[in-house]
Amino acid sequence: LAIVRLLQRLRQGESGLGFIRDRIAEFLVFTIDGNICGCARTFLYDDTMEISCFGHTLRFDAVEILQSILGFALTEARRKNVGKVIIPVNDVPPLMAIMPWFSGLGFRKENGAPKRGRQKIWSTQLRDG
């Protein structure tokens, strides 16, 4: 239920509980003292990891929470030998894109794959190919 609360304002048009229940294994969570303070959905297709559905509490600094989640997701992507990581532009807070640590991870804005319903994405290559 904590993930549902974090994502509720982002997924107003869908049944949040059903969406999360169907995809619970795809969510990373950030906890402080056993309380979920942030989350993001990661899933793999082809040679790509997509990170979406960022959510956070208002109790702690959103940037720190999202930076920790993103750092962990990138570590997992490298461990799994994923070639590319993408984030739908609309899934991150607008100011996160101007944070030096974000651009330092190699993320660049580009056109997304229309077949996946993505207009613009943030993308970083983890390896050549």
Tab-separated table of N, CA, C and O in Angstrom:
chain	number	residue	atom	x	y	z
A	1	LEU	N	0.804	-1.206	0.000
A	1	LEU	CA	0.000	0.000	0.000
A	1	LEU	C	0.839	1.258	0.000
A	1	LEU	O	0.411	2.285	-0.493
A	2	ALA	N	2.044	1.198	0.557
A	2	ALA	CA	2.903	2.384	0.583
A	2	ALA	C	3.275	2.810	-0.830
A	2	ALA	O	3.299	4.003	-1.139
A	3	ILE	N	3.548	1.857	-1.713
A	3	ILE	CA	3.868	2.186	-3.098
A	3	ILE	C	2.652	2.807	-3.775
A	3	ILE	O	2.771	3.766	-4.531
A	4	VAL	N	1.475	2.283	-3.512
A	4	VAL	CA	0.243	2.846	-4.083
A	4	VAL	C	0.108	4.311	-3.681
A	4	VAL	O	-0.188	5.172	-4.509
A	5	ARG	N	0.342	4.614	-2.423
A	5	ARG	CA	0.235	6.001	-1.955
A	5	ARG	C	1.256	6.895	-2.655
A	5	ARG	O	0.958	8.024	-3.020
A	6	LEU	N	2.486	6.401	-2.844
A	6	LEU	CA	3.516	7.194	-3.502
A	6	LEU	C	3.170	7.493	-4.954
A	6	LEU	O	3.478	8.555	-5.463
A	7	LEU	N	2.531	6.544	-5.608
A	7	LEU	CA	2.241	6.684	-7.034
A	7	LEU	C	0.842	7.198	-7.324
A	7	LEU	O	0.519	7.486	-8.470
A	8	GLN	N	0.013	7.309	-6.325
A	8	GLN	CA	-1.389	7.652	-6.514
A	8	GLN	C	-1.579	8.919	-7.344
A	8	GLN	O	-2.361	8.957	-8.276
A	9	ARG	N	-0.832	9.960	-7.042
A	9	ARG	CA	-1.007	11.208	-7.776
A	9	ARG	C	-0.484	11.110	-9.205
A	9	ARG	O	-0.914	11.822	-10.084
A	10	LEU	N	0.444	10.162	-9.470
A	10	LEU	CA	0.974	9.989	-10.814
A	10	LEU	C	0.068	9.141	-11.695
A	10	LEU	O	0.069	9.278	-12.904
A	11	ARG	N	-0.700	8.250	-11.101
A	11	ARG	CA	-1.467	7.285	-11.875
A	11	ARG	C	-2.955	7.437	-11.605
A	11	ARG	O	-3.658	6.463	-11.379
A	12	GLN	N	-3.438	8.636	-11.645
A	12	GLN	CA	-4.825	8.906	-11.297
A	12	GLN	C	-5.824	8.220	-12.214
A	12	GLN	O	-6.909	7.881	-11.791
A	13	GLY	N	-5.469	7.987	-13.467
A	13	GLY	CA	-6.412	7.393	-14.406
A	13	GLY	C	-6.481	5.882	-14.359
A	13	GLY	O	-7.302	5.279	-15.027
A	14	GLU	N	-5.622	5.250	-13.588
A	14	GLU	CA	-5.583	3.782	-13.545
A	14	GLU	C	-5.878	3.291	-12.142
A	14	GLU	O	-5.790	4.019	-11.176
A	15	SER	N	-6.183	2.044	-12.063
A	15	SER	CA	-6.311	1.423	-10.749
A	15	SER	C	-4.904	1.199	-10.221
A	15	SER	O	-4.203	0.285	-10.644
A	16	GLY	N	-4.472	2.058	-9.316
A	16	GLY	CA	-3.108	1.977	-8.805
A	16	GLY	C	-2.791	0.643	-8.181
A	16	GLY	O	-1.731	0.078	-8.401
A	17	LEU	N	-3.701	0.112	-7.389
A	17	LEU	CA	-3.448	-1.150	-6.724
A	17	LEU	C	-3.280	-2.282	-7.730
A	17	LEU	O	-2.363	-3.084	-7.620
A	18	GLY	N	-4.142	-2.350	-8.735
A	18	GLY	CA	-4.036	-3.387	-9.755
A	18	GLY	C	-2.748	-3.281	-10.552
A	18	GLY	O	-2.072	-4.281	-10.813
A	19	PHE	N	-2.396	-2.065	-10.946
A	19	PHE	CA	-1.163	-1.825	-11.700
A	19	PHE	C	0.040	-2.315	-10.904
A	19	PHE	O	0.889	-3.035	-11.410
A	20	ILE	N	0.097	-1.933	-9.642
A	20	ILE	CA	1.235	-2.306	-8.804
A	20	ILE	C	1.230	-3.793	-8.492
A	20	ILE	O	2.267	-4.460	-8.557
A	21	ARG	N	0.068	-4.337	-8.181
A	21	ARG	CA	-0.013	-5.776	-7.872
A	21	ARG	C	0.479	-6.609	-9.054
A	21	ARG	O	1.214	-7.572	-8.873
A	22	ASP	N	0.127	-6.202	-10.277
A	22	ASP	CA	0.547	-6.947	-11.465
A	22	ASP	C	2.035	-6.807	-11.744
A	22	ASP	O	2.611	-7.629	-12.441
A	23	ARG	N	2.665	-5.766	-11.215
A	23	ARG	CA	4.057	-5.484	-11.541
A	23	ARG	C	4.950	-5.327	-10.303
A	23	ARG	O	6.040	-4.776	-10.397
A	24	ILE	N	4.528	-5.799	-9.171
A	24	ILE	CA	5.227	-5.560	-7.912
A	24	ILE	C	6.689	-6.002	-7.969
A	24	ILE	O	7.568	-5.347	-7.389
A	25	ALA	N	7.000	-7.066	-8.674
A	25	ALA	CA	8.379	-7.554	-8.749
A	25	ALA	C	9.285	-6.592	-9.507
A	25	ALA	O	10.513	-6.686	-9.410
A	26	GLU	N	8.706	-5.667	-10.251
A	26	GLU	CA	9.490	-4.719	-11.038
A	26	GLU	C	9.840	-3.446	-10.270
A	26	GLU	O	10.546	-2.590	-10.791
A	27	PHE	N	9.353	-3.291	-9.046
A	27	PHE	CA	9.570	-2.056	-8.298
A	27	PHE	C	10.777	-2.146	-7.380
A	27	PHE	O	10.971	-3.125	-6.668
A	28	LEU	N	11.586	-1.090	-7.417
A	28	LEU	CA	12.638	-0.880	-6.435
A	28	LEU	C	12.057	0.055	-5.389
A	28	LEU	O	11.297	0.962	-5.729
A	29	VAL	N	12.406	-0.145	-4.151
A	29	VAL	CA	11.925	0.764	-3.112
A	29	VAL	C	13.102	1.308	-2.319
A	29	VAL	O	14.121	0.645	-2.146
A	30	PHE	N	12.952	2.524	-1.862
A	30	PHE	CA	13.930	3.194	-1.017
A	30	PHE	C	13.285	3.342	0.349
A	30	PHE	O	12.193	3.904	0.459
A	31	THR	N	13.942	2.805	1.366
A	31	THR	CA	13.357	2.858	2.705
A	31	THR	C	14.267	3.605	3.670
A	31	THR	O	15.490	3.618	3.509
A	32	ILE	N	13.652	4.207	4.650
A	32	ILE	CA	14.357	4.820	5.772
A	32	ILE	C	13.672	4.308	7.027
A	32	ILE	O	12.450	4.446	7.177
A	33	ASP	N	14.437	3.670	7.881
A	33	ASP	CA	13.908	3.088	9.118
A	33	ASP	C	12.700	2.178	8.861
A	33	ASP	O	11.723	2.192	9.600
A	34	GLY	N	12.762	1.407	7.779
A	34	GLY	CA	11.699	0.460	7.457
A	34	GLY	C	10.480	1.066	6.791
A	34	GLY	O	9.537	0.347	6.463
A	35	ASN	N	10.479	2.361	6.556
A	35	ASN	CA	9.354	3.025	5.894
A	35	ASN	C	9.707	3.305	4.440
A	35	ASN	O	10.794	3.833	4.152
A	36	ILE	N	8.808	2.959	3.529
A	36	ILE	CA	9.045	3.216	2.111
A	36	ILE	C	8.918	4.713	1.859
A	36	ILE	O	7.890	5.318	2.131
A	37	CYS	N	9.998	5.287	1.347
A	37	CYS	CA	10.039	6.734	1.080
A	37	CYS	C	10.157	7.050	-0.399
A	37	CYS	O	10.010	8.207	-0.806
A	38	GLY	N	10.423	6.046	-1.210
A	38	GLY	CA	10.535	6.260	-2.645
A	38	GLY	C	10.469	4.941	-3.379
A	38	GLY	O	10.695	3.881	-2.799
A	39	CYS	N	10.146	5.017	-4.660
A	39	CYS	CA	10.081	3.805	-5.474
A	39	CYS	C	10.250	4.161	-6.941
A	39	CYS	O	10.127	5.318	-7.337
A	40	ALA	N	10.541	3.146	-7.728
A	40	ALA	CA	10.612	3.269	-9.179
A	40	ALA	C	10.416	1.888	-9.769
A	40	ALA	O	10.789	0.879	-9.167
A	41	ARG	N	9.840	1.864	-10.935
A	41	ARG	CA	9.624	0.598	-11.649
A	41	ARG	C	10.751	0.420	-12.658
A	41	ARG	O	11.093	1.341	-13.397
A	42	THR	N	11.342	-0.753	-12.683
A	42	THR	CA	12.353	-1.084	-13.689
A	42	THR	C	11.906	-2.342	-14.421
A	42	THR	O	11.375	-3.261	-13.805
A	43	PHE	N	12.086	-2.339	-15.715
A	43	PHE	CA	11.837	-3.567	-16.456
A	43	PHE	C	12.737	-3.616	-17.675
A	43	PHE	O	13.196	-2.596	-18.177
A	44	LEU	N	13.036	-4.839	-18.079
A	44	LEU	CA	13.960	-5.088	-19.184
A	44	LEU	C	13.215	-5.522	-20.430
A	44	LEU	O	12.249	-6.276	-20.357
A	45	TYR	N	13.681	-5.038	-21.554
A	45	TYR	CA	13.256	-5.547	-22.853
A	45	TYR	C	14.409	-5.336	-23.810
A	45	TYR	O	15.186	-4.392	-23.667
A	46	ASP	N	14.548	-6.243	-24.754
A	46	ASP	CA	15.684	-6.225	-25.676
A	46	ASP	C	16.965	-6.072	-24.857
A	46	ASP	O	17.218	-6.849	-23.963
A	47	ASP	N	17.751	-5.053	-25.142
A	47	ASP	CA	18.992	-4.803	-24.408
A	47	ASP	C	18.864	-3.518	-23.589
A	47	ASP	O	19.829	-2.804	-23.367
A	48	THR	N	17.635	-3.235	-23.137
A	48	THR	CA	17.329	-1.956	-22.498
A	48	THR	C	16.639	-2.159	-21.163
A	48	THR	O	15.787	-3.028	-21.021
A	49	MET	N	17.020	-1.334	-20.194
A	49	MET	CA	16.283	-1.261	-18.942
A	49	MET	C	15.532	0.069	-18.958
A	49	MET	O	16.130	1.115	-19.180
A	50	GLU	N	14.231	0.006	-18.740
A	50	GLU	CA	13.440	1.222	-18.613
A	50	GLU	C	13.142	1.450	-17.138
A	50	GLU	O	12.740	0.531	-16.426
A	51	ILE	N	13.348	2.682	-16.697
A	51	ILE	CA	13.054	3.067	-15.323
A	51	ILE	C	11.935	4.101	-15.392
A	51	ILE	O	12.048	5.103	-16.092
A	52	SER	N	10.848	3.830	-14.684
A	52	SER	CA	9.695	4.727	-14.750
A	52	SER	C	8.972	4.719	-13.407
A	52	SER	O	9.405	4.080	-12.456
A	53	CYS	N	7.881	5.419	-13.348
A	53	CYS	CA	7.014	5.434	-12.161
A	53	CYS	C	7.748	5.846	-10.892
A	53	CYS	O	7.585	5.245	-9.835
A	54	PHE	N	8.583	6.874	-10.987
A	54	PHE	CA	9.255	7.376	-9.792
A	54	PHE	C	8.211	7.945	-8.842
A	54	PHE	O	7.299	8.652	-9.246
A	55	GLY	N	8.349	7.626	-7.585
A	55	GLY	CA	7.477	8.181	-6.559
A	55	GLY	C	8.280	8.435	-5.304
A	55	GLY	O	9.311	7.799	-5.073
A	56	HIS	N	7.853	9.393	-4.508
A	56	HIS	CA	8.574	9.710	-3.285
A	56	HIS	C	7.628	10.384	-2.301
A	56	HIS	O	6.610	10.951	-2.678
A	57	THR	N	7.987	10.296	-1.039
A	57	THR	CA	7.227	11.003	-0.015
A	57	THR	C	7.664	12.457	-0.009
A	57	THR	O	8.721	12.800	-0.541
A	58	LEU	N	6.886	13.281	0.605
A	58	LEU	CA	7.246	14.686	0.746
A	58	LEU	C	8.058	14.922	2.019
A	58	LEU	O	8.522	16.019	2.275
A	59	ARG	N	8.226	13.848	2.778
A	59	ARG	CA	8.909	13.940	4.068
A	59	ARG	C	10.418	14.134	3.944
A	59	ARG	O	11.055	14.727	4.801
A	60	PHE	N	11.005	13.632	2.858
A	60	PHE	CA	12.445	13.730	2.641
A	60	PHE	C	12.702	14.383	1.289
A	60	PHE	O	11.811	14.500	0.460
A	61	ASP	N	13.949	14.787	1.064
A	61	ASP	CA	14.334	15.440	-0.180
A	61	ASP	C	14.155	14.481	-1.363
A	61	ASP	O	14.807	13.440	-1.427
A	62	ALA	N	13.289	14.861	-2.289
A	62	ALA	CA	12.982	14.004	-3.437
A	62	ALA	C	14.221	13.712	-4.269
A	62	ALA	O	14.418	12.590	-4.740
A	63	VAL	N	15.077	14.699	-4.450
A	63	VAL	CA	16.267	14.506	-5.281
A	63	VAL	C	17.166	13.433	-4.688
A	63	VAL	O	17.662	12.561	-5.403
A	64	GLU	N	17.381	13.452	-3.382
A	64	GLU	CA	18.228	12.443	-2.755
A	64	GLU	C	17.631	11.051	-2.898
A	64	GLU	O	18.344	10.081	-3.159
A	65	ILE	N	16.332	10.948	-2.731
A	65	ILE	CA	15.667	9.653	-2.870
A	65	ILE	C	15.784	9.148	-4.299
A	65	ILE	O	16.178	8.003	-4.542
A	66	LEU	N	15.461	10.000	-5.263
A	66	LEU	CA	15.504	9.582	-6.669
A	66	LEU	C	16.936	9.293	-7.109
A	66	LEU	O	17.166	8.360	-7.874
A	67	GLN	N	17.906	10.056	-6.608
A	67	GLN	CA	19.297	9.803	-6.947
A	67	GLN	C	19.724	8.427	-6.430
A	67	GLN	O	20.395	7.678	-7.132
A	68	SER	N	19.322	8.079	-5.235
A	68	SER	CA	19.668	6.763	-4.671
A	68	SER	C	19.025	5.636	-5.465
A	68	SER	O	19.680	4.635	-5.773
A	69	ILE	N	17.760	5.788	-5.789
A	69	ILE	CA	17.062	4.750	-6.563
A	69	ILE	C	17.698	4.597	-7.936
A	69	ILE	O	17.957	3.478	-8.393
A	70	LEU	N	17.957	5.716	-8.599
A	70	LEU	CA	18.549	5.661	-9.929
A	70	LEU	C	19.951	5.056	-9.888
A	70	LEU	O	20.307	4.240	-10.745
A	71	GLY	N	20.735	5.416	-8.896
A	71	GLY	CA	22.072	4.835	-8.758
A	71	GLY	C	22.028	3.332	-8.590
A	71	GLY	O	22.799	2.598	-9.214
A	72	PHE	N	21.106	2.858	-7.756
A	72	PHE	CA	20.969	1.420	-7.552
A	72	PHE	C	20.514	0.735	-8.840
A	72	PHE	O	21.023	-0.328	-9.211
A	73	ALA	N	19.548	1.345	-9.547
A	73	ALA	CA	19.051	0.758	-10.797
A	73	ALA	C	20.162	0.657	-11.843
A	73	ALA	O	20.272	-0.355	-12.545
A	74	LEU	N	21.003	1.674	-11.933
A	74	LEU	CA	22.112	1.629	-12.891
A	74	LEU	C	23.127	0.558	-12.513
A	74	LEU	O	23.664	-0.125	-13.390
A	75	THR	N	23.376	0.385	-11.235
A	75	THR	CA	24.272	-0.680	-10.777
A	75	THR	C	23.706	-2.045	-11.176
A	75	THR	O	24.433	-2.917	-11.666
A	76	GLU	N	22.410	-2.217	-10.978
A	76	GLU	CA	21.763	-3.481	-11.368
A	76	GLU	C	21.817	-3.688	-12.880
A	76	GLU	O	22.038	-4.800	-13.355
A	77	ALA	N	21.612	-2.626	-13.636
A	77	ALA	CA	21.664	-2.731	-15.101
A	77	ALA	C	23.058	-3.168	-15.556
A	77	ALA	O	23.186	-4.039	-16.421
A	78	ARG	N	24.087	-2.597	-14.961
A	78	ARG	CA	25.460	-2.999	-15.311
A	78	ARG	C	25.719	-4.457	-14.913
A	78	ARG	O	26.346	-5.204	-15.648
A	79	ARG	N	25.235	-4.831	-13.744
A	79	ARG	CA	25.410	-6.217	-13.280
A	79	ARG	C	24.761	-7.205	-14.244
A	79	ARG	O	25.264	-8.305	-14.468
A	80	LYS	N	23.645	-6.799	-14.830
A	80	LYS	CA	22.920	-7.653	-15.781
A	80	LYS	C	23.405	-7.470	-17.214
A	80	LYS	O	22.827	-8.025	-18.138
A	81	ASN	N	24.464	-6.671	-17.387
A	81	ASN	CA	25.057	-6.415	-18.695
A	81	ASN	C	24.076	-5.782	-19.682
A	81	ASN	O	24.074	-6.097	-20.868
A	82	VAL	N	23.238	-4.896	-19.184
A	82	VAL	CA	22.294	-4.168	-20.026
A	82	VAL	C	23.059	-3.093	-20.788
A	82	VAL	O	23.947	-2.449	-20.236
A	83	GLY	N	22.713	-2.887	-22.043
A	83	GLY	CA	23.428	-1.923	-22.868
A	83	GLY	C	22.951	-0.493	-22.737
A	83	GLY	O	23.731	0.448	-22.884
A	84	LYS	N	21.662	-0.307	-22.450
A	84	LYS	CA	21.092	1.035	-22.471
A	84	LYS	C	20.040	1.159	-21.371
A	84	LYS	O	19.292	0.220	-21.115
A	85	VAL	N	19.990	2.322	-20.741
A	85	VAL	CA	18.963	2.617	-19.746
A	85	VAL	C	18.196	3.839	-20.228
A	85	VAL	O	18.804	4.826	-20.662
A	86	ILE	N	16.869	3.747	-20.169
A	86	ILE	CA	16.041	4.881	-20.577
A	86	ILE	C	15.056	5.240	-19.468
A	86	ILE	O	14.685	4.389	-18.658
A	87	ILE	N	14.677	6.504	-19.463
A	87	ILE	CA	13.671	7.011	-18.535
A	87	ILE	C	12.740	7.906	-19.341
A	87	ILE	O	13.215	8.859	-19.971
A	88	PRO	N	11.440	7.641	-19.368
A	88	PRO	CA	10.527	8.564	-20.034
A	88	PRO	C	10.654	9.958	-19.418
A	88	PRO	O	10.688	10.105	-18.192
A	89	VAL	N	10.768	10.978	-20.258
A	89	VAL	CA	10.983	12.341	-19.786
A	89	VAL	C	9.931	12.761	-18.766
A	89	VAL	O	10.244	13.384	-17.755
A	90	ASN	N	8.696	12.393	-18.992
A	90	ASN	CA	7.617	12.813	-18.095
A	90	ASN	C	7.602	12.070	-16.766
A	90	ASN	O	6.806	12.391	-15.896
A	91	ASP	N	8.473	11.090	-16.597
A	91	ASP	CA	8.484	10.305	-15.358
A	91	ASP	C	9.436	10.836	-14.292
A	91	ASP	O	9.491	10.290	-13.199
A	92	VAL	N	10.200	11.871	-14.616
A	92	VAL	CA	11.100	12.444	-13.610
A	92	VAL	C	10.704	13.887	-13.350
A	92	VAL	O	10.181	14.561	-14.238
A	93	PRO	N	10.941	14.368	-12.148
A	93	PRO	CA	10.662	15.781	-11.881
A	93	PRO	C	11.470	16.650	-12.848
A	93	PRO	O	12.634	16.352	-13.132
A	94	PRO	N	10.873	17.712	-13.380
A	94	PRO	CA	11.549	18.535	-14.391
A	94	PRO	C	12.923	19.042	-13.962
A	94	PRO	O	13.849	19.071	-14.757
A	95	LEU	N	13.084	19.414	-12.711
A	95	LEU	CA	14.363	19.966	-12.275
A	95	LEU	C	15.448	18.918	-12.107
A	95	LEU	O	16.631	19.249	-12.048
A	96	MET	N	15.070	17.643	-12.051
A	96	MET	CA	16.080	16.604	-11.896
A	96	MET	C	17.023	16.593	-13.101
A	96	MET	O	18.215	16.338	-12.963
A	97	ALA	N	16.504	16.904	-14.271
A	97	ALA	CA	17.308	16.861	-15.493
A	97	ALA	C	18.441	17.876	-15.489
A	97	ALA	O	19.425	17.698	-16.213
A	98	ILE	N	18.336	18.925	-14.683
A	98	ILE	CA	19.406	19.919	-14.656
A	98	ILE	C	20.402	19.667	-13.522
A	98	ILE	O	21.363	20.412	-13.374
A	99	MET	N	20.178	18.635	-12.746
A	99	MET	CA	21.099	18.307	-11.662
A	99	MET	C	22.408	17.779	-12.254
A	99	MET	O	22.391	16.912	-13.134
A	100	PRO	N	23.545	18.283	-11.785
A	100	PRO	CA	24.838	17.836	-12.330
A	100	PRO	C	25.038	16.325	-12.236
A	100	PRO	O	25.596	15.713	-13.144
A	101	TRP	N	24.579	15.696	-11.152
A	101	TRP	CA	24.774	14.252	-11.014
A	101	TRP	C	24.013	13.487	-12.088
A	101	TRP	O	24.453	12.439	-12.537
A	102	PHE	N	22.854	14.026	-12.534
A	102	PHE	CA	22.053	13.347	-13.551
A	102	PHE	C	22.777	13.370	-14.897
A	102	PHE	O	22.934	12.331	-15.530
A	103	SER	N	23.215	14.542	-15.326
A	103	SER	CA	23.946	14.600	-16.595
A	103	SER	C	25.283	13.873	-16.480
A	103	SER	O	25.778	13.315	-17.459
A	104	GLY	N	25.860	13.837	-15.271
A	104	GLY	CA	27.099	13.102	-15.055
A	104	GLY	C	26.957	11.599	-15.271
A	104	GLY	O	27.943	10.912	-15.515
A	105	LEU	N	25.733	11.105	-15.184
A	105	LEU	CA	25.480	9.682	-15.451
A	105	LEU	C	25.394	9.400	-16.948
A	105	LEU	O	25.212	8.259	-17.358
A	106	GLY	N	25.500	10.454	-17.751
A	106	GLY	CA	25.496	10.278	-19.202
A	106	GLY	C	24.132	10.360	-19.845
A	106	GLY	O	23.988	10.075	-21.032
A	107	PHE	N	23.105	10.748	-19.096
A	107	PHE	CA	21.769	10.825	-19.677
A	107	PHE	C	21.655	11.991	-20.646
A	107	PHE	O	22.102	13.102	-20.348
A	108	ARG	N	21.079	11.708	-21.797
A	108	ARG	CA	20.823	12.710	-22.829
A	108	ARG	C	19.386	12.549	-23.312
A	108	ARG	O	18.885	11.428	-23.409
A	109	LYS	N	18.749	13.657	-23.627
A	109	LYS	CA	17.372	13.598	-24.127
A	109	LYS	C	17.392	13.204	-25.602
A	109	LYS	O	18.220	13.680	-26.371
A	110	GLU	N	16.473	12.305	-25.962
A	110	GLU	CA	16.349	11.880	-27.358
A	110	GLU	C	14.922	11.459	-27.634
A	110	GLU	O	14.106	11.361	-26.716
A	111	ASN	N	14.639	11.222	-28.897
A	111	ASN	CA	13.310	10.737	-29.266
A	111	ASN	C	13.164	9.296	-28.826
A	111	ASN	O	14.096	8.502	-28.941
A	112	GLY	N	11.989	8.966	-28.320
A	112	GLY	CA	11.703	7.605	-27.887
A	112	GLY	C	11.196	6.757	-29.033
A	112	GLY	O	10.996	7.237	-30.152
A	113	ALA	N	10.982	5.501	-28.757
A	113	ALA	CA	10.471	4.568	-29.758
A	113	ALA	C	8.957	4.706	-29.849
A	113	ALA	O	8.259	4.417	-28.874
A	114	PRO	N	8.449	5.147	-30.978
A	114	PRO	CA	6.986	5.300	-31.115
A	114	PRO	C	6.222	4.007	-30.852
A	114	PRO	O	5.135	4.036	-30.293
A	115	LYS	N	6.799	2.859	-31.202
A	115	LYS	CA	6.103	1.591	-30.987
A	115	LYS	C	5.921	1.295	-29.500
A	115	LYS	O	5.066	0.522	-29.123
A	116	ARG	N	6.726	1.913	-28.649
A	116	ARG	CA	6.575	1.739	-27.202
A	116	ARG	C	5.789	2.897	-26.594
A	116	ARG	O	5.661	2.993	-25.379
A	117	GLY	N	5.314	3.818	-27.453
A	117	GLY	CA	4.501	4.923	-26.975
A	117	GLY	C	5.294	6.020	-26.289
A	117	GLY	O	4.756	6.762	-25.479
A	118	ARG	N	6.553	6.141	-26.612
A	118	ARG	CA	7.408	7.130	-25.967
A	118	ARG	C	7.718	8.275	-26.936
A	118	ARG	O	8.230	8.045	-28.025
A	119	GLN	N	7.427	9.495	-26.520
A	119	GLN	CA	7.760	10.662	-27.323
A	119	GLN	C	9.216	11.062	-27.114
A	119	GLN	O	9.999	11.092	-28.028
A	120	LYS	N	9.556	11.387	-25.871
A	120	LYS	CA	10.925	11.785	-25.518
A	120	LYS	C	11.388	10.944	-24.329
A	120	LYS	O	10.592	10.616	-23.444
A	121	ILE	N	12.668	10.614	-24.339
A	121	ILE	CA	13.236	9.826	-23.247
A	121	ILE	C	14.593	10.413	-22.852
A	121	ILE	O	15.238	11.111	-23.641
A	122	TRP	N	15.003	10.108	-21.628
A	122	TRP	CA	16.381	10.292	-21.212
A	122	TRP	C	17.048	8.949	-21.449
A	122	TRP	O	16.480	7.907	-21.124
A	123	SER	N	18.237	8.956	-22.020
A	123	SER	CA	18.897	7.717	-22.380
A	123	SER	C	20.372	7.788	-22.028
A	123	SER	O	21.008	8.829	-22.169
A	124	THR	N	20.915	6.666	-21.556
A	124	THR	CA	22.361	6.548	-21.349
A	124	THR	C	22.813	5.174	-21.790
A	124	THR	O	22.127	4.167	-21.536
A	125	GLN	N	23.937	5.128	-22.484
A	125	GLN	CA	24.541	3.873	-22.933
A	125	GLN	C	25.453	3.370	-21.832
A	125	GLN	O	26.292	4.120	-21.327
A	126	LEU	N	25.309	2.123	-21.468
A	126	LEU	CA	26.177	1.540	-20.450
A	126	LEU	C	27.354	0.801	-21.073
A	126	LEU	O	28.357	0.552	-20.413
A	127	ARG	N	27.220	0.430	-22.321
A	127	ARG	CA	28.316	-0.204	-23.052
A	127	ARG	C	28.080	0.036	-24.533
A	127	ARG	O	26.986	0.373	-24.953
A	128	ASP	N	29.112	-0.120	-25.310
A	128	ASP	CA	28.982	0.055	-26.756
A	128	ASP	C	28.198	-1.105	-27.338
A	128	ASP	O	28.258	-2.230	-26.855
A	129	GLY	N	27.473	-0.783	-28.392
A	129	GLY	CA	26.761	-1.871	-29.060
A	129	GLY	C	25.387	-1.593	-29.168
A	129	GLY	O	24.375	-1.669	-29.305
